[in-house]
XYZ file of C-alpha atoms in Angstrom:
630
model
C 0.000 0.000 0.000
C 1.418 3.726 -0.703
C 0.561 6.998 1.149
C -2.117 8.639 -0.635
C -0.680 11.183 -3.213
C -3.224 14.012 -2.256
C -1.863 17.287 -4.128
C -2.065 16.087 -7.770
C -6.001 15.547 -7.956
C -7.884 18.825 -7.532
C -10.629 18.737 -9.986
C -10.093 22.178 -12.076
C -12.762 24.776 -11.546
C -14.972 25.130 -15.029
C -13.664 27.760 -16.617
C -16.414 29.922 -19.240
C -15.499 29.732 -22.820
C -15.875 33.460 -24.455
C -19.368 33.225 -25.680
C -20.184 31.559 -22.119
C -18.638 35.043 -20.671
C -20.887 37.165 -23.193
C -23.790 34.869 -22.547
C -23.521 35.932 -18.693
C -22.635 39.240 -19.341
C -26.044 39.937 -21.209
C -27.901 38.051 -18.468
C -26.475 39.675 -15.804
C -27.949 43.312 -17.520
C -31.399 42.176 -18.524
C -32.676 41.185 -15.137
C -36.388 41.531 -15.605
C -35.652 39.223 -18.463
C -33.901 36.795 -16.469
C -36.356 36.978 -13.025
C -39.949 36.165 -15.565
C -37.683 33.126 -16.985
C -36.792 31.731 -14.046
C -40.437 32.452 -12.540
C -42.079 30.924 -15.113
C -40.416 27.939 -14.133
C -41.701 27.619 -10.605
C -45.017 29.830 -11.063
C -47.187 26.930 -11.006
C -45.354 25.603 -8.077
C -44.985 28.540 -6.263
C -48.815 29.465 -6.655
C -50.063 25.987 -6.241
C -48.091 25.609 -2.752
C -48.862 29.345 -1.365
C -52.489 28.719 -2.197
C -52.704 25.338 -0.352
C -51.447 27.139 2.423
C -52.609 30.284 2.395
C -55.720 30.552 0.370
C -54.587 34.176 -0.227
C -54.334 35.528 -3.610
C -53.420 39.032 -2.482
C -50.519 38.055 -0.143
C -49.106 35.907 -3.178
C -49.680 38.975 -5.284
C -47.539 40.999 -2.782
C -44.846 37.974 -2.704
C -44.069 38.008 -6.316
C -44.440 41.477 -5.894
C -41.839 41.480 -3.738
C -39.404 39.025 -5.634
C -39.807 41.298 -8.955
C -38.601 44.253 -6.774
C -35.781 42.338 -5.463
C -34.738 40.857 -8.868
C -34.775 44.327 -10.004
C -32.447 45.741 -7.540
C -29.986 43.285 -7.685
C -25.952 44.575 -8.298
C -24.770 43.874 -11.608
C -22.104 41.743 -9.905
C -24.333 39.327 -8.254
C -25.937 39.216 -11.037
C -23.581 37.697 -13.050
C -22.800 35.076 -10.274
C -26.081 33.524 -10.209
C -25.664 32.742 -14.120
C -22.211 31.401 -13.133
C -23.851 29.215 -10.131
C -26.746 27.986 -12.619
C -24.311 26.271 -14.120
C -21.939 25.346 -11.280
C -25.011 23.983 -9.222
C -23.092 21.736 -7.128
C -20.387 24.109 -6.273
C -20.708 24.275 -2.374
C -19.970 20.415 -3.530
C -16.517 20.495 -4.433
C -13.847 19.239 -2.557
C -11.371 21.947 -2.245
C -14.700 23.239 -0.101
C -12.856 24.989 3.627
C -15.270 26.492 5.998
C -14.941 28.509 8.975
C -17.570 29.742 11.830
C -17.065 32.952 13.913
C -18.066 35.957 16.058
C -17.245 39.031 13.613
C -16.850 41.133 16.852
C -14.629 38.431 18.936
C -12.310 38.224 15.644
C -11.857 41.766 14.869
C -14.207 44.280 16.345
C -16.864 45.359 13.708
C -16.653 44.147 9.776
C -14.885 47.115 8.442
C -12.151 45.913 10.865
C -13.072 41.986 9.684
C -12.386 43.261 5.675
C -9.149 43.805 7.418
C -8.466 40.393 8.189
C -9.345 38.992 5.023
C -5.770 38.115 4.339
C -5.970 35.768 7.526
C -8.441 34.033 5.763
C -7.367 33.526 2.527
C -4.123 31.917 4.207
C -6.175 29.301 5.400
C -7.671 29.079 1.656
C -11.155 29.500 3.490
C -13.982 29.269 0.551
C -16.693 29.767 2.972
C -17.308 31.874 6.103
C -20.162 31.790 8.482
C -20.617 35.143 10.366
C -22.288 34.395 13.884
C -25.452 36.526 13.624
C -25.086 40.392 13.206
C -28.328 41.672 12.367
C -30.026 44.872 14.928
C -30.609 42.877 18.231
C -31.492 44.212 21.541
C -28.468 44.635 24.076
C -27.948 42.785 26.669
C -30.787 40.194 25.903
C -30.303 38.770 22.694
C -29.425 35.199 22.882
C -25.859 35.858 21.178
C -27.858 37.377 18.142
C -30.696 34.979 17.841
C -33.142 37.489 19.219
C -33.538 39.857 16.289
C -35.008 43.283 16.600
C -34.815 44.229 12.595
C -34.204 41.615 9.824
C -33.078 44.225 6.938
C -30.297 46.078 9.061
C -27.460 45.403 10.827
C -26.692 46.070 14.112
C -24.633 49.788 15.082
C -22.166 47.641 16.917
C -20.870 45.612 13.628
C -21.368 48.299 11.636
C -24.241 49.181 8.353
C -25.557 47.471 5.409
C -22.915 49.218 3.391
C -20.199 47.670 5.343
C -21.867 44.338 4.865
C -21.962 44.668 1.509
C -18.685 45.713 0.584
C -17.593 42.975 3.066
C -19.115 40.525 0.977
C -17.848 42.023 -2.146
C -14.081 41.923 -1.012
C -15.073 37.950 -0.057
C -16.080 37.188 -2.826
C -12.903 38.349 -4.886
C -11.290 36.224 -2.609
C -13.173 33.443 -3.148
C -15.021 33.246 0.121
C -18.621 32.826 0.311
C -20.419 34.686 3.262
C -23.042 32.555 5.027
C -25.617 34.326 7.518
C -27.874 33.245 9.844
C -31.549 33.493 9.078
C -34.008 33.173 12.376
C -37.156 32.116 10.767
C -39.197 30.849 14.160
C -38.942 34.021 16.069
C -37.910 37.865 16.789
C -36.876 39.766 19.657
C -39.910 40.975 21.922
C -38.204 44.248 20.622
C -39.378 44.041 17.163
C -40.961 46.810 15.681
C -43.927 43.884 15.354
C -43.866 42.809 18.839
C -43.826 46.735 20.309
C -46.842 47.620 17.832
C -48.626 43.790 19.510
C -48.176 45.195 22.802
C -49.399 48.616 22.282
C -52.747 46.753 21.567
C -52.511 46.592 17.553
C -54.716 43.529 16.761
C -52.960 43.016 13.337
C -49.380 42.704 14.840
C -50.440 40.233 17.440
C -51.756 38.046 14.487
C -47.887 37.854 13.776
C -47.306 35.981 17.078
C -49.438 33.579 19.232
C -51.341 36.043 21.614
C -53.864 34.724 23.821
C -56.120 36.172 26.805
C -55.929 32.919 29.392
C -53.975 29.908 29.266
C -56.778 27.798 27.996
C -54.814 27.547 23.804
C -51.564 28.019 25.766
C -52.372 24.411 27.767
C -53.250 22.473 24.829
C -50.494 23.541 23.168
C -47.785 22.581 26.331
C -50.061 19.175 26.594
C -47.786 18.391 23.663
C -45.131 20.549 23.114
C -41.535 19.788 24.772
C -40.178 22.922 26.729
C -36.909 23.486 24.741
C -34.524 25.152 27.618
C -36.914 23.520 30.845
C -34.070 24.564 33.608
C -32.675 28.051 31.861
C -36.342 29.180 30.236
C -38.884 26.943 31.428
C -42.060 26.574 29.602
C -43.632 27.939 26.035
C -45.384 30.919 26.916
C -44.705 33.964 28.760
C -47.259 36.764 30.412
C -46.911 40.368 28.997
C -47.989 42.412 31.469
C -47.954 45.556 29.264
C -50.085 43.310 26.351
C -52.217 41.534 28.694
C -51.955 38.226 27.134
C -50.007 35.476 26.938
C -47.324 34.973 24.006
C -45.670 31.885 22.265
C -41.837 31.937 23.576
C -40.632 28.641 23.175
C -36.645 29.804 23.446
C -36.618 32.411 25.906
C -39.061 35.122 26.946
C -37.890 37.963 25.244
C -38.104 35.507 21.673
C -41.652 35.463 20.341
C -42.856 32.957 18.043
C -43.350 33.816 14.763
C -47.215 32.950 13.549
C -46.444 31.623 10.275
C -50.308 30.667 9.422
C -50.543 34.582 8.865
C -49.632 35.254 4.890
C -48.435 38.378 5.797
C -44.975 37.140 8.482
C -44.272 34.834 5.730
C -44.129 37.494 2.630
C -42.271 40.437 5.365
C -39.962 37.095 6.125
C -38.997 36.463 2.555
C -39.087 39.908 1.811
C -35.925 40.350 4.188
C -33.972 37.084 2.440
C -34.045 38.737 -0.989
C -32.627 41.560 0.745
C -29.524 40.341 2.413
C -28.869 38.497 -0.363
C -28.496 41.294 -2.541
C -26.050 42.994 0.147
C -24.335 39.850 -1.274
C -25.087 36.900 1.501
C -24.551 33.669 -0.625
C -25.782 30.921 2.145
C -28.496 31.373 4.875
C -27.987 29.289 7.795
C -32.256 28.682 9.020
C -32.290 28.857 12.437
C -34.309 26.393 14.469
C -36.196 25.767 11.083
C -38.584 22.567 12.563
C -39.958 24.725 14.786
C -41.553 26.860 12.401
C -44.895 25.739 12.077
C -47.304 25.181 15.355
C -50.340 22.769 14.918
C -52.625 22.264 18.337
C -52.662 18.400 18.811
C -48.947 17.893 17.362
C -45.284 18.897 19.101
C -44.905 20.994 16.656
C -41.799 19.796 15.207
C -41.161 18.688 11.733
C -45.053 19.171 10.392
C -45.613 19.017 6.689
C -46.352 22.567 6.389
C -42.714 23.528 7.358
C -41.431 21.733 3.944
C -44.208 23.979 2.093
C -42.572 26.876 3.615
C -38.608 25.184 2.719
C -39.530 24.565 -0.673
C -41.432 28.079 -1.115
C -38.234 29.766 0.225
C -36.056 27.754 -2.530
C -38.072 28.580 -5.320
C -38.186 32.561 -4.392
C -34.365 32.345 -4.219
C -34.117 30.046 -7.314
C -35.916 33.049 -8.832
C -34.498 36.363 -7.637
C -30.974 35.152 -6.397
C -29.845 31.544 -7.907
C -26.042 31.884 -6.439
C -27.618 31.570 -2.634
C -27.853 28.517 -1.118
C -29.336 27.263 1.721
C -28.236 25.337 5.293
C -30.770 23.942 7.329
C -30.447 24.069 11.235
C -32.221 20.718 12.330
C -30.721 19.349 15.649
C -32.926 15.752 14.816
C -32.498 12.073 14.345
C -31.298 10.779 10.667
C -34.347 9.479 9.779
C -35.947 13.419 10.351
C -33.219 15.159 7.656
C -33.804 13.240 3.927
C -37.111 15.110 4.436
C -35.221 18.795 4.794
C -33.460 17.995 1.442
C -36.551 17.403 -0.446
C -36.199 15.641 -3.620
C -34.063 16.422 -6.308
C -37.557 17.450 -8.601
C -38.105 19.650 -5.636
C -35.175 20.553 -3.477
C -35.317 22.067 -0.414
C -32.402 23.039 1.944
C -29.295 22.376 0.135
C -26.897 21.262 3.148
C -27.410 20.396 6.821
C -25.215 21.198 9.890
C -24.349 17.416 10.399
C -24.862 17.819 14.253
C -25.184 13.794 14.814
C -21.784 13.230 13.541
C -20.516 16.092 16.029
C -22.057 14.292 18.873
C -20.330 10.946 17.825
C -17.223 11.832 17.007
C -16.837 13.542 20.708
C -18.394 10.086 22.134
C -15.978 7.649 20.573
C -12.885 10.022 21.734
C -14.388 9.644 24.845
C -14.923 6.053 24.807
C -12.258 5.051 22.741
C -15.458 2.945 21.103
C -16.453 3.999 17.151
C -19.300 1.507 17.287
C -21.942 4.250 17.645
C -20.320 7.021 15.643
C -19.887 4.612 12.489
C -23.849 3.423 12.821
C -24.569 7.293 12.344
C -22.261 7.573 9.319
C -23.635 4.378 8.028
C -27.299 5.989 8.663
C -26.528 9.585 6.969
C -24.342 7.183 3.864
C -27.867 5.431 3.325
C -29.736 8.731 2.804
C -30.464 9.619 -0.843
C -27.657 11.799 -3.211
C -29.083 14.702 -2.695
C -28.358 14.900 0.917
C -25.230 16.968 1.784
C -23.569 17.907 5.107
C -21.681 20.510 6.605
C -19.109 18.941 9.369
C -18.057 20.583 12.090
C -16.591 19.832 15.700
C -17.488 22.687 17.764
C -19.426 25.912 16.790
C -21.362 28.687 18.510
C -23.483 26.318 20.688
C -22.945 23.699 22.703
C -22.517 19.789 22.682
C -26.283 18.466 23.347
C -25.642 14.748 23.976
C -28.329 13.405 21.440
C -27.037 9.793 20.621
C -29.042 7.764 19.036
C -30.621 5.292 22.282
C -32.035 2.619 20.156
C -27.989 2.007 18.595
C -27.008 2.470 22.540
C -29.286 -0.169 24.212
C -28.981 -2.683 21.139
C -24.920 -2.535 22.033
C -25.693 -3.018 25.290
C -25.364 0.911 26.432
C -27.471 2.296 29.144
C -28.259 5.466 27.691
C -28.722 8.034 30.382
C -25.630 6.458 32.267
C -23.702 7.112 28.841
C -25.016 10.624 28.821
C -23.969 11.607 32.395
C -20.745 9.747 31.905
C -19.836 11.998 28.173
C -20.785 15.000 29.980
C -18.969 14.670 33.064
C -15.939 13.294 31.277
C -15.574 16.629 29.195
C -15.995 18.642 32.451
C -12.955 16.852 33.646
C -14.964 15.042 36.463
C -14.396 11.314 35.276
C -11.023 9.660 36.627
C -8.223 9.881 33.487
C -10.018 12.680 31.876
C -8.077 15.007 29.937
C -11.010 17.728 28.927
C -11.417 21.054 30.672
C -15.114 22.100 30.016
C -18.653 22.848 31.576
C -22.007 21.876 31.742
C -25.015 23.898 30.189
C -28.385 23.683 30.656
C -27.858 21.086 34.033
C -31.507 19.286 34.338
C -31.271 17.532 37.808
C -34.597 15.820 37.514
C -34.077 14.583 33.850
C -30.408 14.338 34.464
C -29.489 15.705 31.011
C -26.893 18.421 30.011
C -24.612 19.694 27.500
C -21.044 20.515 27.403
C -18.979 23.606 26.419
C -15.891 24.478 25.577
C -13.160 24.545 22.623
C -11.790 21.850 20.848
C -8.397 22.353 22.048
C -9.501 22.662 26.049
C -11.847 19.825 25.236
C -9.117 17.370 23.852
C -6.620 17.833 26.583
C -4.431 20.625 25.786
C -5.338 22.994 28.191
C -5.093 20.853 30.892
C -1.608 19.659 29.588
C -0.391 23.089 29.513
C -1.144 24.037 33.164
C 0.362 21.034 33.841
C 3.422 22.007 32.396
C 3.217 17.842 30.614
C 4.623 17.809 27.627
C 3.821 14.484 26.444
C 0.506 14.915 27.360
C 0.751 17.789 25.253
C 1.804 16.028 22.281
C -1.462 13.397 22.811
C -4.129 16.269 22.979
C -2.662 18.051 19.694
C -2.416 14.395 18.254
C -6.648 13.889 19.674
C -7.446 17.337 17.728
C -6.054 16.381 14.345
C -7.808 13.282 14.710
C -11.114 14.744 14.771
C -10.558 17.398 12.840
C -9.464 14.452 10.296
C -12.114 12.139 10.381
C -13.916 15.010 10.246
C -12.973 16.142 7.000
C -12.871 12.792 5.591
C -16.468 12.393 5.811
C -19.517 12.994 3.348
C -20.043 16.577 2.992
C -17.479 19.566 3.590
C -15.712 20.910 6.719
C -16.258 23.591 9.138
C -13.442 25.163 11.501
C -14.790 26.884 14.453
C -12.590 29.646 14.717
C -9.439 29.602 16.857
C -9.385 25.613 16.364
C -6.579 26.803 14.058
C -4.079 27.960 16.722
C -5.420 25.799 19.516
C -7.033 28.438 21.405
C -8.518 27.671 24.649
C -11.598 28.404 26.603
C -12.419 31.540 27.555
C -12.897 31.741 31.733
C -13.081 35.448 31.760
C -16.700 35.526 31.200
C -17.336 35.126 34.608
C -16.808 38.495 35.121
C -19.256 39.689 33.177
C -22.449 40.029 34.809
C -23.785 40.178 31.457
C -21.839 36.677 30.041
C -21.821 35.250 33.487
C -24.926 33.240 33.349
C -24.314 31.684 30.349
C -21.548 28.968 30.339
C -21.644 28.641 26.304
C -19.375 31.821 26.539
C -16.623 29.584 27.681
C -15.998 28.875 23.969
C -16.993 32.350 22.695
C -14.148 34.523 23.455
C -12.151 37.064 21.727
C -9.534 35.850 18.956
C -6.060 35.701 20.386
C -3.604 37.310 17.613
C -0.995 36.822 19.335
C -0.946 33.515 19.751
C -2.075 33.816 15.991
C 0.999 35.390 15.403
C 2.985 32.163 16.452
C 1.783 30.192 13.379
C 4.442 30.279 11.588
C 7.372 29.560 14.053
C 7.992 25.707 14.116
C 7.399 23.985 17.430
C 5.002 25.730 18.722
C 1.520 25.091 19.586
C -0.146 27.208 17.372
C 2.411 25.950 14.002
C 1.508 21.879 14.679
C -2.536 23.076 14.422
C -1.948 25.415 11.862
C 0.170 23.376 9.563
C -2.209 20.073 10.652
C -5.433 22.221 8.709
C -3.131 22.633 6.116
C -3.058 19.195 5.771
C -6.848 18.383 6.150
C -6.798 21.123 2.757
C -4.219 19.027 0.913
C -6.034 15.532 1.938
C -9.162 16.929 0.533
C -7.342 17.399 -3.065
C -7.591 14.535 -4.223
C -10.450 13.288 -6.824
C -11.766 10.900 -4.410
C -13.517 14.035 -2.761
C -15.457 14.927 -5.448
C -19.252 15.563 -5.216
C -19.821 12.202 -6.627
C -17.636 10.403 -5.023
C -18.944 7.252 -3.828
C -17.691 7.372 0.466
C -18.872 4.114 3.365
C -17.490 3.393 6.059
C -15.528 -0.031 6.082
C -15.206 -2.803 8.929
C -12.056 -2.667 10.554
C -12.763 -5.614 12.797
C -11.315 -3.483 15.692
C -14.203 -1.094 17.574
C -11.581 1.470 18.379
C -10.999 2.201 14.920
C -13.060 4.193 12.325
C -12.565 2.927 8.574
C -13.883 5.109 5.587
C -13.540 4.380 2.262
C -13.535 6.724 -0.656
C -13.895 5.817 -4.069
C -14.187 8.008 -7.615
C -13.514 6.101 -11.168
C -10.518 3.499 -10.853
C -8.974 5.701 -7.874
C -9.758 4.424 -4.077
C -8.285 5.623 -0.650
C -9.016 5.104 3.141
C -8.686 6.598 5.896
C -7.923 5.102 9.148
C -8.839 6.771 12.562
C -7.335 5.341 15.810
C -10.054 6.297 18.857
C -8.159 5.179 21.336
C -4.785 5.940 23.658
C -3.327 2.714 22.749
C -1.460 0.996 19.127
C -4.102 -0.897 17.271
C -4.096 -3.458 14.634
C -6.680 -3.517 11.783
C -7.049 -5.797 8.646
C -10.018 -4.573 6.544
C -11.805 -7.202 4.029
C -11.442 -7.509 0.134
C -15.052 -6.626 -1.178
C -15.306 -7.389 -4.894
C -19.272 -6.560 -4.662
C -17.819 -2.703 -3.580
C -15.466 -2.760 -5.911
C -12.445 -3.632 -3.857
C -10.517 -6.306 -5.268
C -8.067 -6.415 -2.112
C -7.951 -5.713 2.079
C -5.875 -3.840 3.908
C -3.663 -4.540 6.853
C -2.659 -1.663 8.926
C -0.671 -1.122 12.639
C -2.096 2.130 13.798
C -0.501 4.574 17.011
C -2.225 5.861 19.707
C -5.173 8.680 17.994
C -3.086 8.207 14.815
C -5.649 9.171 11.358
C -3.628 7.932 7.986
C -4.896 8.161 4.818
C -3.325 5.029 1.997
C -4.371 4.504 -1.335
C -5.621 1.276 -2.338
């Protein structure tokens, strides 16, 4: 077997020929021309759906309305990228794909400063960048961004549209694509809707869930989970100002969006077109399950959120063809082929692969890959069309959602397992080498989530205050093995930033009365450019991650990470080590992934039916991930 040669495959961009070029050019200036093709494609659609819903020919009137004006509007430059996308469809797809996640103000202040920092991020040969959310919120109450106040400008802190905009532009010549978040299921109580609902306007109560007594309220919680029961028990919340009683499943100062109101989901839409022509090319849809509430049901996952999905792609599809969309939806496998759609009638294009996350920070745990490669074998069996972004850590925190069926059917006791991950990346577990916390502590349920950054969280912080320099070398060698298997899996990668240069967590925050309260902050602190500044100097900390990404970059060069690339996991006859297989034409590699703190032996099967004429034997080191070519 040879090392897999992984700098001599990247598939070559398409290139347009001259005429292609003119062909764009001319579509690019005759917008109105371009926006009644593409609606006459979906019209029927579009109307049929709408009217099933809505039974409201005058809010559909003021929807394509709506899309005509944005189409209209749209830059000349943006423009001529969504006649480039239509026919680069799949290019979120490709392999040389490189994402990254972060707080605009914890990285550089505001995004004039951000455009700064660009260079940073074309070091890392970034295609993709995910913004935590920057739209006007309230101050100090805003759930990190999630409670929105105004969905068409962005907040004085970060800056103004303009800045936006020519933050995307100087992206975009860079060849980074700037992904927002969208909060579809609610705003901030601040809202210029919510302040008109409690001033007593009947039409802006319409756009939450208002009621007089709890009688609707107690139906609906006869079936509806509480989402945060310890931090923001129950679904409803008393105004005192309003006099009534409002849908707040999050937190109280979130209200519900009423999406069986027309008129939310045209002012909704409305604002989409708009940030995407201030040049947002992905929308990350917050909490999107939640979206629709049915008395009788949990109000998770009902049909009538796909009608809204699909309605959203089609109005995009129209006006703005380059955007794409990523679908929030924190639920089991057999919940996400249905957020995709079909491929006659897409929905979301990718999902935040959030089971993967889970499992990947189990089996490093364990040292057991036995439930993390029955989730990779469930997401492998979903159709084509379903594609994944994979991350380790993000904004959020680790919710232990394993899948309990897989658990008890190995012979796991679930809850034990949960209390057991959860302590363990606290540090509370005997031979535990994470330095975390808990969020969201249920002592009746038992449940909780963890925190903290993918460094602290695979042992380095704790190595450093320990002055233990082996130990060292094991946690750096633990986060290049996620990060690894990772990146070798279907979809593309996401970096949450500072996993670059090993930062750690962030304990400052409890001196904020404002931060205090939440222990997510632990991972949400400012960007440390001076450790940055070490990335480059050999033997440090900061140079082993930085030039280890650079290697997850080269290993995804090669053809075998193609869109179509056939990938499955392989048995390795050895639970503490993950097998994946990647195959494109006559060209085949694996990758190997050691789970556990102790050399392992593997010999994978021939499997002529697959396509592989011949096994593999392989001695493996303590968290060692290798990549060979078959």
């Amino acid at each position: 077997m040879a090392q897999a040669n992984t700098q001599a495959h990247t598939p070559a961009r398409p290139q347009p020929s001259t005429s292609a070029r003119a062909a764009e050019n001319r579509a690019a200036h005759a917008p109105n021309a371009a926006f009644a093709a593409r609606l006459a494609r979906h019209r029927d659609e579009l109307e049929w759906l709408f009217m099933e819903l809505y039974d409201d020919r005058t809010a559909l009137d003021a929807l394509t309305a709506a899309m005509a004006e944005a189409a209209a509007a749209r830059p000349d430059d943006l423009r001529r990228l969504d006649v480039e996308r239509e026919r680069d469809p799949e290019w979120y797809k490709r392999g040389d794909m490189f994402g990254m996640t972060m707080y605009s103000d914890l990285f550089a202040g505001d995004l004039k400063r951000l455009a700064k920092k660009i260079p940073y991020l074309k070091e890392q040969k970034l295609t993709y960048l995910h913004l935590m959310p920057l739209l006007q919120m309230p101050h100090p109450n805003n759930d990190g961004g999630y409670a929105v106040e105004d969905f068409d400008n962005v907040d004085p802190r970060f800056g103004t549209n303009e800045d936006l905009a020519a933050l995307t532009k100087q992206l975009r010549a860079n060849g980074i694509s700037l992904c927002l978040d969208f909060v579809m299921n609610h705003t901030a109580s601040t809202h210029r809707w919510a302040k008109a609902a409690q001033a007593g306007d009947p039409e802006y109560q319409d756009y939450y869930f208002c009621y007089d007594d709890r009688t609707v309220p107690d139906e609906y919680d006869a079936h509806v989970p509480q989402v945060f029961p310890n931090t923001a028990p129950g679904n409803f919340s008393w105004n005192e100002r309003m006099g009534k009683w409002v849908m707040t499943q999050f937190y109280p100062f979130q209200w519900d969006l009423n999406y069986r109101n027309p008129k939310v989901l045209v002012a909704m839409m409305s604002s989409v077109m708009h940030l995407a022509n201030l040049g947002v090319e992905v929308f990350r849809l917050d909490a999107v399950p939640y979206i629709w509430k049915e008395l009788g049901t949990n109000c998770r996952n009902l049909p009538q959120v796909h009608t809204i999905v699909r309605m959203l792609r089609i109005v995009l599809e129209c006006v703005c063809p380059a955007v794409v969309l990523k679908g929030e939806v924190v639920m089991a496998p057999k919940e996400l082929a249905a957020y995709f759609g079909t491929p006659e009638k897409p929905e979301c294009h990718m999902l935040y692969n959030v089971s993967i996350m889970v499992n990947l920070w189990s089996a490093l745990a364990n040292g057991d890959v036995r439930l993390l490669k029955a989730q990779i074998d469930a997401l492998d069996a979903l159709p084509s069309n379903c594609w994944f972004v994979n991350y380790l850590r993000c904004h959020d925190d680790i919710g232990w959602g394993l899948d309990e069926d897989e658990e008890r059917r190995l012979g796991i006791d679930p809850l034990k397992h949960k209390k057991f991950l959860y302590h363990f990346y606290e540090g509370a577990v005997p031979g535990s080498w994470a330095m975390g916390e808990l969020y969201n502590y249920d002592e009746t349920s038992g449940d909780a989530r963890s925190c903290g950054t993918t460094a602290s969280l695979t042992g380095v912080e704790r190595a450093i205050i320990t002055h233990d320099r082996p130990a060292l070398d094991t946690a750096v060698d633990r986060d290049l093995l996620l990060h690894r298997a990772m990146s070798f899996l279907r979809g593309f990668p996401m970096l949450s930033c500072g996993d670059e240069i090993a930062q750690l967590n962030g304990w400052d925050y409890k001196e904020d009365p404002d931060r205090i309260e939440d222990s997510r902050n632990l991972h949400r602190s400012k960007f440390d450019w001076a450790k940055a500044e070490l990335r480059h100097k050999p033997g440090t900390l900061q140079n082993r991650l930085w030039e280890g990404m650079e290697g997850l970059r080269e290993m995804r060069s090669d053809a075998c990470f193609a869109p179509d690339a056939w990938v499955t996991s392989w048995d390795a006859h050895n639970d503490a080590v993950l097998a994946m297989l990647r195959k494109e034409g006559d060209r085949t590699i694996v990758g190997l992934f050691n789970f556990s703190a102790d050399p392992q032996s593997v010999q994978l099967d021939a499997d002529p039916a697959s396509g592989v004429a011949s096994g593999l034997a392989a001695d493996l080191k303590p968290y060692e991930a290798r990549v060979v070519e078959l």
